Amino acid sequence: MKKHTQCVHSGTYNDPGTKGVNTPIFTSSSFEYMDLPENVYPRYNNTPNQKAVINKLCALENAEDGLIFSSGMAAISTAIFSLLSKGDHIVLQKDIYGGTHHFATAEFDRFGIPYDFVSNQLEEIEKAVRNNTRIIYIETPSNPLLLITDIQAVADYARSKQILTIIDNTFATPINQNPLDLGIDMVIHSGTKYIGGHGDICCGAILSSKALMTGIKATAANLGGSLNATTCYLIERSLKTLGIRVERQNQNGMSIAKYLQGHSCVKRVYYPGLKSHPDFEIAQKQMRAFGGMVSFELDDKKVDQHQFLNKLKMVRPALSLGGVETIVCVPVVTSHEKMTPAERRDLGITDTLLRLSVGIEDADDIMADIEQAM
Ligand SMILES: *Cc1c(COP(=O)(O)O)cnc(C)c1O
């Protein structure tokens, strides 16, 4: 099956009792055990609603196995605490989601996990690798500057060194990019974003091989970040339209990036689908399309950022991303507020950087709102 068909059909639980075309919501946290091959329990991540979502995501990411979680951070923390032991070293790309960055700086030392943050360039990653490096962790397109990491190059290098690779594929979604096909060992999603897609769900996912998921599942049951049946059902419903939503966001993202690039009040635009993006060629190679995230800087001599945000009528200044409605945020006070000013400066995350999450509205209406606010 191709992507849109997988979105609709993969994983659906066919209810033999009612013959309904959709997966029913099984609210039980208590399941009989006498006649079943395994004990079923929500925290073991094996209820029918959890499995339906997991199977759909596995189909979309070409994964053998996977798990869903109650948040993206539950997925990230479970993956890392499952794969690393005291003394194991991890190399992380430094321009990643602020919460992941903070997870490392706030927690790793206490557990005796040495770590290094490096740029997304393979030479820098190679330089940071030590004898005890067990994981290379990347994110592409990255949050918030939409930098592109060469997935295949990192995966090939890591395999040659027997180092595991993890990628945060939240921004690309499985519609635009399938990192497991390029040799990455493990894909992580914050399903709170495009997978949920309507700004009303918090969840996460890990997709990988059967072998690696065995350990992840055992740790997941211990850490306990499992997801309830009702939210699983909502995700399954959301995923049916993931393909058409993201296609639309790809189109809108490109239109708005071009509009902003040509605007006299805009100093700089970050969008991997623009020829002016430094990693345009790598993006072309590994992505089917470039997504709905567009970051930009206003010319502060011409537009006051605070006034601009206040003047927007339809586009709301809001946290999170990936929903059907266009929202905008200032990473310095939202997703990346816990980074030190020095860390942000090093990355190029300026106080005037704006991150736009383009929705599925008509592009003309989004641009008209931005135009009147500028
Ligand atoms: C939001 C986000 C996360 C964290 O996900 P939560 O669902 O908020 O826990 C991780 N990675 C990226 C790229 C994100 O945007």
PDB file of N, CA and C and ligand atoms in Angstrom, residues 71-73 76 97 139 143 168 170-171 190 192-193 202-203 321, ligand 1:
ATOM      1  N   SER A  71       3.472  11.050  25.534  1.00  0.00           N
ATOM      2  CA  SER A  71       4.021  12.318  25.019  1.00  0.00           C
ATOM      3  C   SER A  71       5.265  12.006  24.191  1.00  0.00           C
ATOM      4  N   GLY A  72       5.715  12.996  23.444  1.00  0.00           N
ATOM      5  CA  GLY A  72       6.959  12.829  22.706  1.00  0.00           C
ATOM      6  C   GLY A  72       8.133  12.637  23.654  1.00  0.00           C
ATOM      7  N   MET A  73       8.148  13.388  24.748  1.00  0.00           N
ATOM      8  CA  MET A  73       9.242  13.266  25.707  1.00  0.00           C
ATOM      9  C   MET A  73       9.233  11.907  26.401  1.00  0.00           C
ATOM     10  N   ILE A  76      11.062   9.802  23.941  1.00  0.00           N
ATOM     11  CA  ILE A  76      12.496  10.125  23.892  1.00  0.00           C
ATOM     12  C   ILE A  76      13.208   9.608  25.148  1.00  0.00           C
ATOM     13  N   TYR A  97      15.009  19.975  19.380  1.00  0.00           N
ATOM     14  CA  TYR A  97      13.899  20.440  20.202  1.00  0.00           C
ATOM     15  C   TYR A  97      14.410  20.840  21.593  1.00  0.00           C
ATOM     16  N   GLU A 139      18.085  15.226  14.518  1.00  0.00           N
ATOM     17  CA  GLU A 139      16.733  15.734  14.264  1.00  0.00           C
ATOM     18  C   GLU A 139      16.793  16.534  12.972  1.00  0.00           C
ATOM     19  N   ASN A 143      14.507  21.846  14.872  1.00  0.00           N
ATOM     20  CA  ASN A 143      13.650  22.816  15.527  1.00  0.00           C
ATOM     21  C   ASN A 143      14.542  23.830  16.260  1.00  0.00           C
ATOM     22  N   ASP A 168      14.729  12.173  15.448  1.00  0.00           N
ATOM     23  CA  ASP A 168      13.431  12.772  15.736  1.00  0.00           C
ATOM     24  C   ASP A 168      12.851  13.214  14.396  1.00  0.00           C
ATOM     25  N   THR A 170       9.749  14.280  13.811  1.00  0.00           N
ATOM     26  CA  THR A 170       8.496  15.009  14.049  1.00  0.00           C
ATOM     27  C   THR A 170       8.173  16.012  12.948  1.00  0.00           C
ATOM     28  N   PHE A 171       9.172  16.827  12.560  1.00  0.00           N
ATOM     29  CA  PHE A 171       8.896  17.902  11.599  1.00  0.00           C
ATOM     30  C   PHE A 171       8.602  17.354  10.203  1.00  0.00           C
ATOM     31  N   SER A 190       7.106  13.205  18.101  1.00  0.00           N
ATOM     32  CA  SER A 190       6.155  13.823  19.012  1.00  0.00           C
ATOM     33  C   SER A 190       4.835  13.826  18.252  1.00  0.00           C
ATOM     34  N   THR A 192       2.152  14.741  19.249  1.00  0.00           N
ATOM     35  CA  THR A 192       1.411  15.949  19.635  1.00  0.00           C
ATOM     36  C   THR A 192       1.322  16.912  18.450  1.00  0.00           C
ATOM     37  N   LYS A 193       2.224  16.776  17.502  1.00  0.00           N
ATOM     38  CA  LYS A 193       2.340  17.738  16.418  1.00  0.00           C
ATOM     39  C   LYS A 193       1.547  17.272  15.189  1.00  0.00           C
ATOM     40  N   CYS A 202      -1.838  14.945  23.096  1.00  0.00           N
ATOM     41  CA  CYS A 202      -0.424  14.832  23.436  1.00  0.00           C
ATOM     42  C   CYS A 202      -0.039  13.353  23.368  1.00  0.00           C
ATOM     43  N   CYS A 203       0.953  13.027  22.533  1.00  0.00           N
ATOM     44  CA  CYS A 203       1.401  11.628  22.440  1.00  0.00           C
ATOM     45  C   CYS A 203       2.763  11.562  21.758  1.00  0.00           C
ATOM     46  N   LEU A 321       2.909  22.966  17.460  1.00  0.00           N
ATOM     47  CA  LEU A 321       2.985  23.071  15.999  1.00  0.00           C
ATOM     48  C   LEU A 321       2.292  21.874  15.362  1.00  0.00           C
TER      49      LEU A 321
HETATM   50  C1  LIG B   1       7.209  18.884  20.703  1.00  0.00           C
HETATM   51  C2  LIG B   1       8.401  18.148  20.290  1.00  0.00           C
HETATM   52  C3  LIG B   1       8.934  17.111  21.090  1.00  0.00           C
HETATM   53  C4  LIG B   1       8.353  16.763  22.442  1.00  0.00           C
HETATM   54  O1  LIG B   1       7.071  16.224  22.320  1.00  0.00           O
HETATM   55  P1  LIG B   1       5.946  16.335  23.471  1.00  0.00           P
HETATM   56  O2  LIG B   1       4.794  15.632  22.853  1.00  0.00           O
HETATM   57  O3  LIG B   1       5.721  17.791  23.728  1.00  0.00           O
HETATM   58  O4  LIG B   1       6.476  15.659  24.670  1.00  0.00           O
HETATM   59  C5  LIG B   1      10.035  16.431  20.613  1.00  0.00           C
HETATM   60  N1  LIG B   1      10.605  16.733  19.431  1.00  0.00           N
HETATM   61  C6  LIG B   1      10.126  17.714  18.639  1.00  0.00           C
HETATM   62  C7  LIG B   1      10.797  17.990  17.331  1.00  0.00           C
HETATM   63  C8  LIG B   1       9.015  18.457  19.037  1.00  0.00           C
HETATM   64  O5  LIG B   1       8.569  19.442  18.248  1.00  0.00           O
END
